[in-house]
PDB file of C-alpha atoms in Angstrom:
ATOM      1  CA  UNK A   9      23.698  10.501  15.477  1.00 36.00           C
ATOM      2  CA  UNK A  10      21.314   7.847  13.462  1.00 54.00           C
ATOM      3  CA  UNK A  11      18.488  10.036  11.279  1.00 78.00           C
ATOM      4  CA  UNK A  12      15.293  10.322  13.212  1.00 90.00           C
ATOM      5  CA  UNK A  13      12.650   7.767  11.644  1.00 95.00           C
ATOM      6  CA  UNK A  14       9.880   9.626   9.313  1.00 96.00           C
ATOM      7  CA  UNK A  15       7.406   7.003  10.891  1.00 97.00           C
ATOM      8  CA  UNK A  16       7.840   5.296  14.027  1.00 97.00           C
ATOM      9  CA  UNK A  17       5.469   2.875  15.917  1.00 97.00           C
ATOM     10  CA  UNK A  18       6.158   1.370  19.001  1.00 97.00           C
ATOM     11  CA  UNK A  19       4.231  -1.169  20.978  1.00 97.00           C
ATOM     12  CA  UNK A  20       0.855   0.038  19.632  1.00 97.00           C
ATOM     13  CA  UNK A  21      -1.991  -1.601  20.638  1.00 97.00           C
ATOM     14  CA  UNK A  22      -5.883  -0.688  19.983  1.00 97.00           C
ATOM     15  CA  UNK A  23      -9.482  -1.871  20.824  1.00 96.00           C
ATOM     16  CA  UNK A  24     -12.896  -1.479  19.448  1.00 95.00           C
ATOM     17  CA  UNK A  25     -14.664  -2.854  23.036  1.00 93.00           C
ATOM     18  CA  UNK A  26     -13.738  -6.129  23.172  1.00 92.00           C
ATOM     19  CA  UNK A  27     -12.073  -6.516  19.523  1.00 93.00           C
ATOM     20  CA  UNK A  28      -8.600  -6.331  19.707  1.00 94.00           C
ATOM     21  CA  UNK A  29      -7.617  -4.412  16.263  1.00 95.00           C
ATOM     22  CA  UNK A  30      -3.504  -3.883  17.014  1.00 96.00           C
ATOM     23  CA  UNK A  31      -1.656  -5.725  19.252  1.00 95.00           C
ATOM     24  CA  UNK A  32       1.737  -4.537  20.322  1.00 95.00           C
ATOM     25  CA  UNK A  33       2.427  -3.374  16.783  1.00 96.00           C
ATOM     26  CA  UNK A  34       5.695  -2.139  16.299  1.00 96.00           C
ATOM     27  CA  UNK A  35       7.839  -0.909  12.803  1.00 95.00           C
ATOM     28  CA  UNK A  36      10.194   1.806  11.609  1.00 96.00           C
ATOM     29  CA  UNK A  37      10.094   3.689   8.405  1.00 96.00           C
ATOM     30  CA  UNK A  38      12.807   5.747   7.130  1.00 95.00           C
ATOM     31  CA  UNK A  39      13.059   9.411   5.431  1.00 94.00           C
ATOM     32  CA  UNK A  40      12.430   9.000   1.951  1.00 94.00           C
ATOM     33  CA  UNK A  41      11.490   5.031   2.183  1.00 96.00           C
ATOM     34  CA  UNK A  42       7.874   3.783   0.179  1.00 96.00           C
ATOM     35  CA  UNK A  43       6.948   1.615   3.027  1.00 97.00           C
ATOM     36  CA  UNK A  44       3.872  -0.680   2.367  1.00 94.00           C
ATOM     37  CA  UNK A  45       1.450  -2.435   4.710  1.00 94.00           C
ATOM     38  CA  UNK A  46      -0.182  -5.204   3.308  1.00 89.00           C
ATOM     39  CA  UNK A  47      -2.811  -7.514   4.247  1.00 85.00           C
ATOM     40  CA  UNK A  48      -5.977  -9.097   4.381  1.00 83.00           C
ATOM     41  CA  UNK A  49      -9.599  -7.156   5.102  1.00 82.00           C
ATOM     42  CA  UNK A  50      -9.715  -6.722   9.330  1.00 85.00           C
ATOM     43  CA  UNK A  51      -5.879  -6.958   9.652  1.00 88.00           C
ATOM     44  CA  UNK A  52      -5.696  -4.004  11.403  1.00 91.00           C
ATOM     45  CA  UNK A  53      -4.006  -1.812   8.314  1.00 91.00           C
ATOM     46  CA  UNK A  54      -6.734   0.989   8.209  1.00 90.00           C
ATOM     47  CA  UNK A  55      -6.659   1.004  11.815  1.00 94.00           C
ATOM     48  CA  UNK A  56      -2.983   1.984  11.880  1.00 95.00           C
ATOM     49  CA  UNK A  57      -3.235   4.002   9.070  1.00 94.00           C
ATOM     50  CA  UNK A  58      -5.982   6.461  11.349  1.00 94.00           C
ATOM     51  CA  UNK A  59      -3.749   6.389  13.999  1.00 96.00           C
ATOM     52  CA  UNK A  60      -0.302   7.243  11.952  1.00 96.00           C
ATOM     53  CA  UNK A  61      -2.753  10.200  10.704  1.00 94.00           C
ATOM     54  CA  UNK A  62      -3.748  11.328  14.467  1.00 95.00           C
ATOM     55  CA  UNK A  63      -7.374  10.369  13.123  1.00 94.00           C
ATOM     56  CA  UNK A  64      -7.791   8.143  16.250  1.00 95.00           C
ATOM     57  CA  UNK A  65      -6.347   8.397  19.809  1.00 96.00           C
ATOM     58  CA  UNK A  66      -3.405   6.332  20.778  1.00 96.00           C
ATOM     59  CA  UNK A  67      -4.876   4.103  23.246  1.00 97.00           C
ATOM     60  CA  UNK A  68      -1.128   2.330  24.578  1.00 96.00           C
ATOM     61  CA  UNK A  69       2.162   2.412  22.935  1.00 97.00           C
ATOM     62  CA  UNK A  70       3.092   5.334  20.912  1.00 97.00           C
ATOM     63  CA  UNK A  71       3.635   6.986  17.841  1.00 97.00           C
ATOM     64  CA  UNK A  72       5.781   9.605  16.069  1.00 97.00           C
ATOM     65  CA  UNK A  73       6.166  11.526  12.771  1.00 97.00           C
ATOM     66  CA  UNK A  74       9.420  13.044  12.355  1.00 96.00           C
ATOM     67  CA  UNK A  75      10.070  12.726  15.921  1.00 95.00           C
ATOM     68  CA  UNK A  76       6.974  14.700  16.906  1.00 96.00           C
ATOM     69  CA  UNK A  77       4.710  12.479  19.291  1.00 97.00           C
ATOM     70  CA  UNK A  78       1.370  12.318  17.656  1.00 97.00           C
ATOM     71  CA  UNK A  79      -0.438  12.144  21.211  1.00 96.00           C
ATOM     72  CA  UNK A  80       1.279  14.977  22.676  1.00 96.00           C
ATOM     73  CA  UNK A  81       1.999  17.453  19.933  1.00 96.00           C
ATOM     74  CA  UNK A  82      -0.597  16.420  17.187  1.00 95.00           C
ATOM     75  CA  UNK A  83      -0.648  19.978  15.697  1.00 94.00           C
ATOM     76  CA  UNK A  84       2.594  19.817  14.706  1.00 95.00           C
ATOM     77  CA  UNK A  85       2.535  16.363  12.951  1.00 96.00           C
ATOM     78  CA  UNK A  86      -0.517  17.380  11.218  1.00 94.00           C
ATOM     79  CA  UNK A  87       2.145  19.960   9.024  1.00 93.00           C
ATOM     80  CA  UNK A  88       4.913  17.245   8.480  1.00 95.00           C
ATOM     81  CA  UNK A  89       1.804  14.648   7.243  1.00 96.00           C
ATOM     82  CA  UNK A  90      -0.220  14.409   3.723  1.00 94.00           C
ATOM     83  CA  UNK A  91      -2.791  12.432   3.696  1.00 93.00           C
ATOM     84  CA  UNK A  92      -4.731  10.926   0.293  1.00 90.00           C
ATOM     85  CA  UNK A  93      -7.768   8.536   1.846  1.00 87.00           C
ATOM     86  CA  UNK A  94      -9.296   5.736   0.136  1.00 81.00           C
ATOM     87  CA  UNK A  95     -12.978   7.974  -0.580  1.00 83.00           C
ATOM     88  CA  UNK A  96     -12.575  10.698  -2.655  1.00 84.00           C
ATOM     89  CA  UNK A  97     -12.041  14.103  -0.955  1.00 89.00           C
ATOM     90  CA  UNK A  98     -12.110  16.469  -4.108  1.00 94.00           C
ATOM     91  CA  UNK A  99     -15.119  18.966  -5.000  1.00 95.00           C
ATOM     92  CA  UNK A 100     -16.030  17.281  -7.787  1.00 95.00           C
ATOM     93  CA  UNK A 101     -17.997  20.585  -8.753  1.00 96.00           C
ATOM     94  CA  UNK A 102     -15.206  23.225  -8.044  1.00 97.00           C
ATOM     95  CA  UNK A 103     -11.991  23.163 -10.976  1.00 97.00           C
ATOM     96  CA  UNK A 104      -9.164  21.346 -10.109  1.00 97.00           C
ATOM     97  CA  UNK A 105      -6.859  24.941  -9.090  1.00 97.00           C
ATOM     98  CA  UNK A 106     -10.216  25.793  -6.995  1.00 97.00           C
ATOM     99  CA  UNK A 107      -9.821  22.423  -5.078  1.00 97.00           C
ATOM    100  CA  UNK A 108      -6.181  23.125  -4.730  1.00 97.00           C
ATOM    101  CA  UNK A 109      -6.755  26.789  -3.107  1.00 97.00           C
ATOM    102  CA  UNK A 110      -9.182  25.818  -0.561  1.00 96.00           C
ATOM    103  CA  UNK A 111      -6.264  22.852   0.962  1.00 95.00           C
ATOM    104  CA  UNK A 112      -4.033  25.687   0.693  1.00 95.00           C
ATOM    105  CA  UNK A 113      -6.053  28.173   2.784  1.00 96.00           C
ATOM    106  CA  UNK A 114      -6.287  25.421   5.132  1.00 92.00           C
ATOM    107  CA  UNK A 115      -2.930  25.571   5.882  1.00 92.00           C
ATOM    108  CA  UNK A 116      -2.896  29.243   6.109  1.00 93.00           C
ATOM    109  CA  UNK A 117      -0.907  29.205   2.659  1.00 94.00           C
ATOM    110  CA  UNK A 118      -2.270  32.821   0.828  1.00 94.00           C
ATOM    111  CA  UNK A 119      -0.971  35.368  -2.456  1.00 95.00           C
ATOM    112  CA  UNK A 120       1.810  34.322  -4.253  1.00 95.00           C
ATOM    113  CA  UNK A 121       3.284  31.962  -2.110  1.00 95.00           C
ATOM    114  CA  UNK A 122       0.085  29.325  -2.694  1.00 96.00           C
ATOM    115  CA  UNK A 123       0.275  30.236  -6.511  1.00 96.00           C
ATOM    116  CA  UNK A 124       3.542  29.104  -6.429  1.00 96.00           C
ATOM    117  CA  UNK A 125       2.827  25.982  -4.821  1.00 95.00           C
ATOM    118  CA  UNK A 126      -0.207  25.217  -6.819  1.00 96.00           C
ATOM    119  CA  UNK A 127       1.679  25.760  -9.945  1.00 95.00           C
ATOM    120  CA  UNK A 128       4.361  23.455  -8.935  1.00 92.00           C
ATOM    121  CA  UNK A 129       2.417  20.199  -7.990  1.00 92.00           C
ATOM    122  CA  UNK A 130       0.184  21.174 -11.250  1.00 93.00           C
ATOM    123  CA  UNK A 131       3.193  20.955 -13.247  1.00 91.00           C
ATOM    124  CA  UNK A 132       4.419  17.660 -11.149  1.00 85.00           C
ATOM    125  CA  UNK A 133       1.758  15.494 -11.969  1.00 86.00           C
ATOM    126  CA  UNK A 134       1.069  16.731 -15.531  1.00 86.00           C
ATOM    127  CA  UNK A 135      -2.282  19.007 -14.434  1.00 92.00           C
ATOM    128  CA  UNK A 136      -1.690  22.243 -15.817  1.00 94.00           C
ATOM    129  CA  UNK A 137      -3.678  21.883 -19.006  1.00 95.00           C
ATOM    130  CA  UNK A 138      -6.207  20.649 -16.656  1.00 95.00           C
ATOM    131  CA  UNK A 139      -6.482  23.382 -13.739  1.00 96.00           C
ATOM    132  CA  UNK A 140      -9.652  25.389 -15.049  1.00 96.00           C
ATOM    133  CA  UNK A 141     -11.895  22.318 -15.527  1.00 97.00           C
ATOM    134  CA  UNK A 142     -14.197  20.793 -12.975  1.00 97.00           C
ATOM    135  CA  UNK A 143     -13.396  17.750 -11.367  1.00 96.00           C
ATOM    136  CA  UNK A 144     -16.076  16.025 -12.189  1.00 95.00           C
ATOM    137  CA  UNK A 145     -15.389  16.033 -15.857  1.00 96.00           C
ATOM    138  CA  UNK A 146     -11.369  14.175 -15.135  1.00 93.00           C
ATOM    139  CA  UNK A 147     -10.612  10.602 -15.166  1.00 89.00           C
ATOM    140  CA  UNK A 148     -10.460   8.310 -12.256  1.00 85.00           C
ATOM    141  CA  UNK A 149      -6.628   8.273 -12.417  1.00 83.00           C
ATOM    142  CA  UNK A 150      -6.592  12.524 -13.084  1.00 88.00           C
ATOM    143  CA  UNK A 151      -9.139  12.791 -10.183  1.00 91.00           C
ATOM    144  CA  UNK A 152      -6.267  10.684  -8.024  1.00 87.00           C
ATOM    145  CA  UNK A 153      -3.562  13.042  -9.392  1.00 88.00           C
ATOM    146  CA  UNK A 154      -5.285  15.898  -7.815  1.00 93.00           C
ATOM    147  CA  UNK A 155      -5.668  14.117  -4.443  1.00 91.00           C
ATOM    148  CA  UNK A 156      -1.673  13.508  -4.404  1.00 89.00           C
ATOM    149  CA  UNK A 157      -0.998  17.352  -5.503  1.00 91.00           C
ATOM    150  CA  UNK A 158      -3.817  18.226  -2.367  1.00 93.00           C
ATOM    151  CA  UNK A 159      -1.927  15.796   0.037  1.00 91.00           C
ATOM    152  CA  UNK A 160       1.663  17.637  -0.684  1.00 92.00           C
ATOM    153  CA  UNK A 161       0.362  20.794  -1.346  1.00 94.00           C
ATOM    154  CA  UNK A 162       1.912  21.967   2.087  1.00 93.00           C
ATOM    155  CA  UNK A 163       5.311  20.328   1.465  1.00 92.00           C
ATOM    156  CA  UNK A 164       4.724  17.344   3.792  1.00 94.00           C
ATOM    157  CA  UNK A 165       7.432  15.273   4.796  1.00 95.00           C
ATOM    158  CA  UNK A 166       5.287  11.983   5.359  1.00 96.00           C
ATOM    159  CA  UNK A 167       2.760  10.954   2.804  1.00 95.00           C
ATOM    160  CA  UNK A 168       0.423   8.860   4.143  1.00 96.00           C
ATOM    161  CA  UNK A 169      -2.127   7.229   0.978  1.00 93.00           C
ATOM    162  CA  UNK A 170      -5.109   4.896   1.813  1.00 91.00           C
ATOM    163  CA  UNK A 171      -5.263   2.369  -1.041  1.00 86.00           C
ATOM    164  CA  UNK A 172      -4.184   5.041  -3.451  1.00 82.00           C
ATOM    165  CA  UNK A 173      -5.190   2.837  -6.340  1.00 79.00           C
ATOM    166  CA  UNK A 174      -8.851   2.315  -5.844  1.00 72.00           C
ATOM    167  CA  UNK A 175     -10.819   2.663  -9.284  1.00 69.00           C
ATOM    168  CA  UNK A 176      -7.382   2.710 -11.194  1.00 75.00           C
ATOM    169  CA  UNK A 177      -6.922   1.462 -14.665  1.00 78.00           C
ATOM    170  CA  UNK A 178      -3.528  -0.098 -14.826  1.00 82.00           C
ATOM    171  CA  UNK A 179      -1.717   2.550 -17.086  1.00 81.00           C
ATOM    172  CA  UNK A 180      -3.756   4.974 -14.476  1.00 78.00           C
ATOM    173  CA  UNK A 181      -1.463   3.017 -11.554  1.00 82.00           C
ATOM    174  CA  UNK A 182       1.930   3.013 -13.296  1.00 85.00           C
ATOM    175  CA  UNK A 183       1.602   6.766 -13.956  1.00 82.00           C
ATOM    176  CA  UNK A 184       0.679   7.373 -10.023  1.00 83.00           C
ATOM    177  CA  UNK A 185       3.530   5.097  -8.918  1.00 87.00           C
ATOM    178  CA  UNK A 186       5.801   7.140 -11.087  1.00 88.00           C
ATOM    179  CA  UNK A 187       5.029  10.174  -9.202  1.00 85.00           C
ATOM    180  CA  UNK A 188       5.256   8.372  -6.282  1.00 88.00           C
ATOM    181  CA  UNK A 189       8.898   7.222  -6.825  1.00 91.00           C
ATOM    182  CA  UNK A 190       9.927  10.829  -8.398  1.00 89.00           C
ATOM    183  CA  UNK A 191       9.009  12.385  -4.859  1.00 88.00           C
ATOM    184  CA  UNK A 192      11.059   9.908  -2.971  1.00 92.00           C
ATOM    185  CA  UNK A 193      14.214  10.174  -5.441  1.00 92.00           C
ATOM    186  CA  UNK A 194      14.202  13.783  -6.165  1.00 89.00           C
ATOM    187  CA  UNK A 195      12.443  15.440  -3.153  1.00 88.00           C
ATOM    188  CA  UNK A 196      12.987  12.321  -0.173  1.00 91.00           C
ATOM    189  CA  UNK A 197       9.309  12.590   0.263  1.00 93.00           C
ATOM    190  CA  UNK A 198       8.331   9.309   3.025  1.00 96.00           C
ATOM    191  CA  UNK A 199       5.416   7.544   1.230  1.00 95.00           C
ATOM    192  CA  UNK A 200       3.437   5.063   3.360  1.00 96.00           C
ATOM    193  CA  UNK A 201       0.556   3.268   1.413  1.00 94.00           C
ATOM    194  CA  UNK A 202      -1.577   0.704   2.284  1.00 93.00           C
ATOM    195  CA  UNK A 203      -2.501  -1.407  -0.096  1.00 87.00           C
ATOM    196  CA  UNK A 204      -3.739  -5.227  -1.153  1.00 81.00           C
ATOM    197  CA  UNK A 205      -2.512  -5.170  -4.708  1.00 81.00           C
ATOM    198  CA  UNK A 206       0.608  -7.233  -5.119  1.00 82.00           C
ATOM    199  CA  UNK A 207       1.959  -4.989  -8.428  1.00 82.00           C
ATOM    200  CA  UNK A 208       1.919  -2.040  -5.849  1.00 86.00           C
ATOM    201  CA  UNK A 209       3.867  -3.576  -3.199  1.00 87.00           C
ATOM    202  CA  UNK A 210       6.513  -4.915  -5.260  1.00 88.00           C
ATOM    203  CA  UNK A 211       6.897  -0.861  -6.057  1.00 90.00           C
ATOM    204  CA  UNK A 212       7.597  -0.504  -2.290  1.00 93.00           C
ATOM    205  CA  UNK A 213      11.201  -0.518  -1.157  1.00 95.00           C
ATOM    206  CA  UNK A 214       9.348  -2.866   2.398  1.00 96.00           C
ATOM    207  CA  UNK A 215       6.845  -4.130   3.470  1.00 94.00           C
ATOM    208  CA  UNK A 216       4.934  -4.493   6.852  1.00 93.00           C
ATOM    209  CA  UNK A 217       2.514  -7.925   6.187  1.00 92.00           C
ATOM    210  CA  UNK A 218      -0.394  -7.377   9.127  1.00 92.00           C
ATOM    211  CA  UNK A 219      -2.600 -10.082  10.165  1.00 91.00           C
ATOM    212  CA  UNK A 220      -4.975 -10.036  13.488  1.00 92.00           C
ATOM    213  CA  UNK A 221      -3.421  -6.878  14.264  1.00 93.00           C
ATOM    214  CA  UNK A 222      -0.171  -7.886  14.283  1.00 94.00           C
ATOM    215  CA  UNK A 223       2.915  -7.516  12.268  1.00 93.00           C
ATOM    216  CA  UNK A 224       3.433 -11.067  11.117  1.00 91.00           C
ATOM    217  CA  UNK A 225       6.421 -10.518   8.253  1.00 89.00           C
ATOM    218  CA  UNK A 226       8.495  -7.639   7.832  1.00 92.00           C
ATOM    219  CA  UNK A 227      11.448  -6.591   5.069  1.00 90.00           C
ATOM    220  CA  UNK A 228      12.036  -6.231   1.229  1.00 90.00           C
ATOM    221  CA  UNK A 229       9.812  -7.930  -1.123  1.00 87.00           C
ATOM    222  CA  UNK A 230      12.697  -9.541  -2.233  1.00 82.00           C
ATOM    223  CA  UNK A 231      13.612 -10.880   0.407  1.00 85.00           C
ATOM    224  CA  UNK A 232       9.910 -12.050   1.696  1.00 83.00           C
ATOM    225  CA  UNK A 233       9.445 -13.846  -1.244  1.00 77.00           C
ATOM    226  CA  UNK A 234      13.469 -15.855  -0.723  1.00 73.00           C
ATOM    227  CA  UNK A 235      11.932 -16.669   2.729  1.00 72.00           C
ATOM    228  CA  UNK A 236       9.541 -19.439   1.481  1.00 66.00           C
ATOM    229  CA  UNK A 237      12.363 -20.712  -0.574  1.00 62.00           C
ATOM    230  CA  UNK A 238      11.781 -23.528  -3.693  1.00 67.00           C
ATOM    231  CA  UNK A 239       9.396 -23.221  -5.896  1.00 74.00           C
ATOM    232  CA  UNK A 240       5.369 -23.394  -6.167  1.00 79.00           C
ATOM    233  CA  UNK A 241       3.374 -25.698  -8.103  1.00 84.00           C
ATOM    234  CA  UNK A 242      -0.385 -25.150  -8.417  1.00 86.00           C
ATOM    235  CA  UNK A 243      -2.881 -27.358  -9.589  1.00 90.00           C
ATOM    236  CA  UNK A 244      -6.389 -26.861 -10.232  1.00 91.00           C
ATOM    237  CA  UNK A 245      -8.056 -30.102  -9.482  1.00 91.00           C
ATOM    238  CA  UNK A 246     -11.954 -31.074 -10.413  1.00 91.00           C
ATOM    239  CA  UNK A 247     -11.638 -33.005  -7.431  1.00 91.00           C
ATOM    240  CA  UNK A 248      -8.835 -31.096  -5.133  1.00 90.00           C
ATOM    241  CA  UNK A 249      -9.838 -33.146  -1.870  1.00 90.00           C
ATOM    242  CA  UNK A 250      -9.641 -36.480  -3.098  1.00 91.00           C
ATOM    243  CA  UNK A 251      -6.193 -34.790  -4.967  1.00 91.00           C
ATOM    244  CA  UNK A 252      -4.483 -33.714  -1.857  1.00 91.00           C
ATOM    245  CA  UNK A 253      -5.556 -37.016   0.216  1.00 91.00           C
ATOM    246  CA  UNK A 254      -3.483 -38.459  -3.043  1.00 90.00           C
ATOM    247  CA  UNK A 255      -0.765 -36.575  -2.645  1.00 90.00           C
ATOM    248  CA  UNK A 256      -0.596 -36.922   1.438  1.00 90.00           C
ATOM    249  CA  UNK A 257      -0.400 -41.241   0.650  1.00 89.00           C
ATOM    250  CA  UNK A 258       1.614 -41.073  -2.171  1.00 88.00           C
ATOM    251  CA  UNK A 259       4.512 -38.359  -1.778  1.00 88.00           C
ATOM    252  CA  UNK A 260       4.031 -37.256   2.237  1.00 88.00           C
ATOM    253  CA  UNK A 261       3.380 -33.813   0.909  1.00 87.00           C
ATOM    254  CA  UNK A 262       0.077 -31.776   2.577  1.00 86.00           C
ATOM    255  CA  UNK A 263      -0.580 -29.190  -0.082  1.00 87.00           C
ATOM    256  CA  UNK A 264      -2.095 -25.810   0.931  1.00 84.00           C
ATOM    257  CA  UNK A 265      -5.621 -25.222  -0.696  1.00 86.00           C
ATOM    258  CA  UNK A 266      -5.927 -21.611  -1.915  1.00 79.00           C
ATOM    259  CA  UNK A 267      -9.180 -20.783  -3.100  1.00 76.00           C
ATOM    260  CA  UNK A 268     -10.537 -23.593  -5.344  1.00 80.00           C
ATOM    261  CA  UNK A 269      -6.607 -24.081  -5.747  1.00 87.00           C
ATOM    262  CA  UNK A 270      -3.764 -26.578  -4.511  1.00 90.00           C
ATOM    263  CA  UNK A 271      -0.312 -25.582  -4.024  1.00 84.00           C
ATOM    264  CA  UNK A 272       3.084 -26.822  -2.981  1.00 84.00           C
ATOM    265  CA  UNK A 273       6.276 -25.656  -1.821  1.00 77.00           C
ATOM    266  CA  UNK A 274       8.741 -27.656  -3.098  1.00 75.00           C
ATOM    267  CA  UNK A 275      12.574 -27.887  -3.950  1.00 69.00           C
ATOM    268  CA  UNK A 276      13.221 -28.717  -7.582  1.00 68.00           C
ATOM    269  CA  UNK A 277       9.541 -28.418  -8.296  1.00 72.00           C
ATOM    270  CA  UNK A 278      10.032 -29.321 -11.678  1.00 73.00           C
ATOM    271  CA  UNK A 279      10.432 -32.698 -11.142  1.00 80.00           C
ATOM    272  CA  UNK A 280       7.314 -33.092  -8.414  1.00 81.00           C
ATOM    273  CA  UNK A 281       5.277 -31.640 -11.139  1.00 81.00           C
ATOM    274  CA  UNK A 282       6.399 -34.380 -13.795  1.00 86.00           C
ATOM    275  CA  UNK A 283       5.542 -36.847 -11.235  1.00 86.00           C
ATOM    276  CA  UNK A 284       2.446 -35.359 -10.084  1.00 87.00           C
ATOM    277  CA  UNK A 285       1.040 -35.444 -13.834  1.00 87.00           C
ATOM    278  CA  UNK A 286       2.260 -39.075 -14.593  1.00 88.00           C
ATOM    279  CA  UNK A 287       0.613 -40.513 -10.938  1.00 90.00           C
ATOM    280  CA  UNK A 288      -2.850 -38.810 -11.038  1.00 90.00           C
ATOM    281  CA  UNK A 289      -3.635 -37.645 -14.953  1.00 89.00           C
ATOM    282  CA  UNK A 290      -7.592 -37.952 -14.283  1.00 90.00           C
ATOM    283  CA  UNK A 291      -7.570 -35.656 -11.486  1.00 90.00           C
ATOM    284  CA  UNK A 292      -5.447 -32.528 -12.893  1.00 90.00           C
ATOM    285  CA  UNK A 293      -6.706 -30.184 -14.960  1.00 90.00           C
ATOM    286  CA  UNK A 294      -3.972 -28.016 -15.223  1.00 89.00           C
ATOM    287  CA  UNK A 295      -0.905 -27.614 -13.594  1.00 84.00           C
ATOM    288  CA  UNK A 296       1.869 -24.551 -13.208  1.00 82.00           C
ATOM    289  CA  UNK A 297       5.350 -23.780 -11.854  1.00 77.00           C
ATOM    290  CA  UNK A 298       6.475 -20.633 -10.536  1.00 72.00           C
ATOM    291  CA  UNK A 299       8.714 -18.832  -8.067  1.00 69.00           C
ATOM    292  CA  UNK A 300       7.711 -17.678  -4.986  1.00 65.00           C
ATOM    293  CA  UNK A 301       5.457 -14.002  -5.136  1.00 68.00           C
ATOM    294  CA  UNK A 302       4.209 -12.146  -2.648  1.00 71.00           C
ATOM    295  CA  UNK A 303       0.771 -13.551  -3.174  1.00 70.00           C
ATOM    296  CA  UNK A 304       2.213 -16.829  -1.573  1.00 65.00           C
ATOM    297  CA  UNK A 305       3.857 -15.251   0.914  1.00 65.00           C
TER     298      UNK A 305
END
């Protein structure tokens, strides 16, 4: 018999009035997968996110944590889930341990048992020194730590983390992600983060790419970034309309403008480059090659 999925969404669609957030969203995340869902502002990931959390009703379709339904038994998903949001949920005046016993009295955790608990996640995410000092007096990436020891502090089986990076310095990030990939090797913790930082989704073993409240891509990085295929050349232009007329007469190519960018897909992009530079020096500034990321993608 196939595992039961730690996260699965099926034919989930949601309204705000007339707004159609989700449409018929469907995916599948594994026990002890990272899964991330990427995308732009209004794609519907925060949306999902509430709904994967039983934050909002389930207005059609369905979902389930662990195999328990989270419209009809939302009690009992509520003890597989953790969930770190994107606003900060700490007491910034209470110490760190303080914060910690108050999410473990919420889940009726008490006495030695809690200790035990609070000790461990301490220890975990390199807190102990820490647990007698107020919050308020931590770093942005110690203050995250916390809100990651909170989220598990009831041995969860499904972390769920809103942009877990938000007000992250970058050696701040690594050391989260760390954590993050510990619990998944060592414990087969399911972590599902939304995000819209490519560094963090290349961490994630897949990736669910929503757009209008759909899923529009779906697999490994690695393999989302093989589907465009080639390579990509950008150009900064000081005249990128007049450029990509250019380019459209000269070479039949219709380059994609990207912010105050132009870039191209192209097979041996090397070459197009050389080309590009010899036919229209006056109107390139600059001009790079690269593989495919998931930026382009």
């Amino acid at each position: 018999m196939p595992d039961v999925p730690a996260i699965d969404v099926r034919s989930v669609s949601h309204r705000y009035g007339d707004r159609a957030a989700l449409s018929n969203v469907g995916l599948s995340v594994a026990a002890g997968e990272i899964f991330g869902l990427l995308g732009p502002n209004g794609g519907g990931k925060t949306t999902l996110f509430r709904l994967i959390s039983t934050l909002l009703p389930i207005q059609d379709g369905s979902v389930a944590i662990c195999g328990a339904d989270v419209t009809t038994n939302p009690a009992t998903v509520r003890t597989r889930i953790g969930v770190t949001f994107q606003s900060p949920s700490l007491d910034r005046k209470l110490t760190v341990r303080e914060n910690l016993v108050h999410q473990g009295h919420l889940h009726g955790l008490h006495g030695r048992e809690l200790q035990s608990r609070i000790e461990r996640w301490l220890e975990r995410f390199g807190l102990t020194e820490q647990k007698r000092d107020r919050v308020e007096s931590l770093s942005g990436g110690m203050q995250r730590r916390v809100e990651v020891a909170k989220g598990l502090l009831h041995d969860p089986q499904v972390l769920l983390l809103d942009e877990p990076s938000t007000g992250l310095d970058p050696a701040a990030r690594v050391d989260l992600w760390t954590s993050l990939q510990r619990l998944r090797d060592e414990q087969r913790v399911t972590v599902l983060v939304t995000t819209h930082l490519m560094d963090e989704a290349e961490r994630c073993d897949r990736l669910g790419i929503l757009d209008r409240g759909q899923v529009v891509a779906l697999d490994k990085p690695s393999e989302l970034r093989a589907s465009i295929g080639g390579d990509c050349v950008t150009i900064d232009s000081p005249k990128p309309d007049e450029l990509s007329g250019k380019l459209a007469e000269r070479f039949g190519i219709q380059p994609k403008r990207v912010g105050g960018q132009l870039r191209i897909e192209q097979s041996r992009g090397h070459e197009l480059l050389r080309d590009l530079v010899d036919a229209f020096p006056e109107l390139i500034a600059s001009v790079s090659l690269g593989k495919p990321t998931l930026e382009d993608v």
